[in-house]
Amino acid sequence: MKILIITLLFLAALLKECVPVRFEYLGVPGFVLLGEPVWLDCGYELEGNELYSVKWYKDNVEFYRYLPSDNPSALRYKLDGVYLDLERSNATHALLYKTEMQTEGMYGCEVSTEMPHFRTIKAEKELYVYVIPEGDPAIFGVMNRYPIGSAVNVTCVFGPSKPAAELTWYINGDKAPEAYVRQRQKEIYQNELETTKSRLFFVVDPSHLRQGTLSLQCTASVSLIHSKSSIELIVNDGSSGAEFLHVPHVPPGLEGPSITGSVSRYYVGDTVDVNCSSARSLEPAQLQWFVNDNEVKPEFLSQYPPTIYPDGLSSTKLGLRFRVQEDHFRSEEMRLKCTATLAKIITMTTVKTIAVGPQRTSGFQVSSNSAIGWKNVESKSLECMAILTSFLTLYLS
């Protein structure tokens, strides 16, 4: 009995040695708008151990330290772009009371336990700082009226912003043909801000009329990335006999994408036919496939519609299919990686509604259809001018 008790005590001590501190989540928001404050949350479980320290890093440089055994417990270090509110920071949270462009970076939390069971764990996540202009996109070059046969030549401008916007033109609510969009360009300013411009050019014909008017719409869409996670298959050449490894690249507290359809070995000439599925999320994830760190071309991808669940969450799926070539194996291994990106899309729109006048002619004419889309007062004015012209012609003759 005594031996059993000693054995149990020994096993309990051994298990205590093996119990690690672990992360439950890392609360670093994916992005923040310029100037806004941000809370950094380090969620950890000590598993019965005693806390020694919590340290926060930006790009591997320490800016905040919390040691419960010290007095004072909290200590900050000056770092460009990091505006720490020391009074409101503690063992689990750090508050940045404002942000600037230099605030952007990789934020890491490191947790250590006291001796004799000393353990240290660290997790990190990217924080992006974005800039969104207050105004909607601006449309320049619009005239008050366009006769049939005249040219519409207008430019839409949005920015400066970060990231750059994607501009889309619509005519009467329908997306403009690509042939109408003559130019797209981006101008880069300091602090990585970009202004986006797009020019729309086409000749007005009767098909462009909607109750005598022409509606031009420019929409600016800005994609604010707030999370990226990946899963990677490292596949050895089938002749080596080694099987592939799954390597997840997922911040703590998040669920990354998954890969299905893979086999244990691939030989040159085999067909890779796999699918990547994102975790459930509020916004549909954008999936990308990479082979040996090179993004896969569209002809090797299979697009699937998103899956919508009863709770309102959704997941996306992207297939990859290609035949294995010798050059796919670098140093006897091939890397297949799927990355899931979550982004919030902000959309801003400007609409211009323009009157469309009569067909352009070489001389002064008044016809029965000349008032298409014109206001009644303008039609009456034309009639009065015609009567006056006729009167003057008779009088002068």
GROMACS .gro file of C-alpha atoms in nm, residues 148-150 180 202-209:
model
   12
  148ILE     CA    1  -2.730   6.116  -7.902
  149GLY     CA    2  -2.400   6.051  -8.078
  150SER     CA    3  -2.189   6.253  -7.833
  180TYR     CA    4  -1.581   5.133  -7.211
  202PHE     CA    5  -1.833   5.565  -7.475
  203VAL     CA    6  -2.060   5.721  -7.739
  204VAL     CA    7  -2.423   5.774  -7.637
  205ASP     CA    8  -2.682   5.583  -7.840
  206PRO     CA    9  -3.056   5.524  -7.783
  207SER     CA   10  -2.985   5.200  -7.594
  208HIS     CA   11  -2.832   5.407  -7.314
  209LEU     CA   12  -3.156   5.594  -7.243
   0.00000   0.00000   0.00000
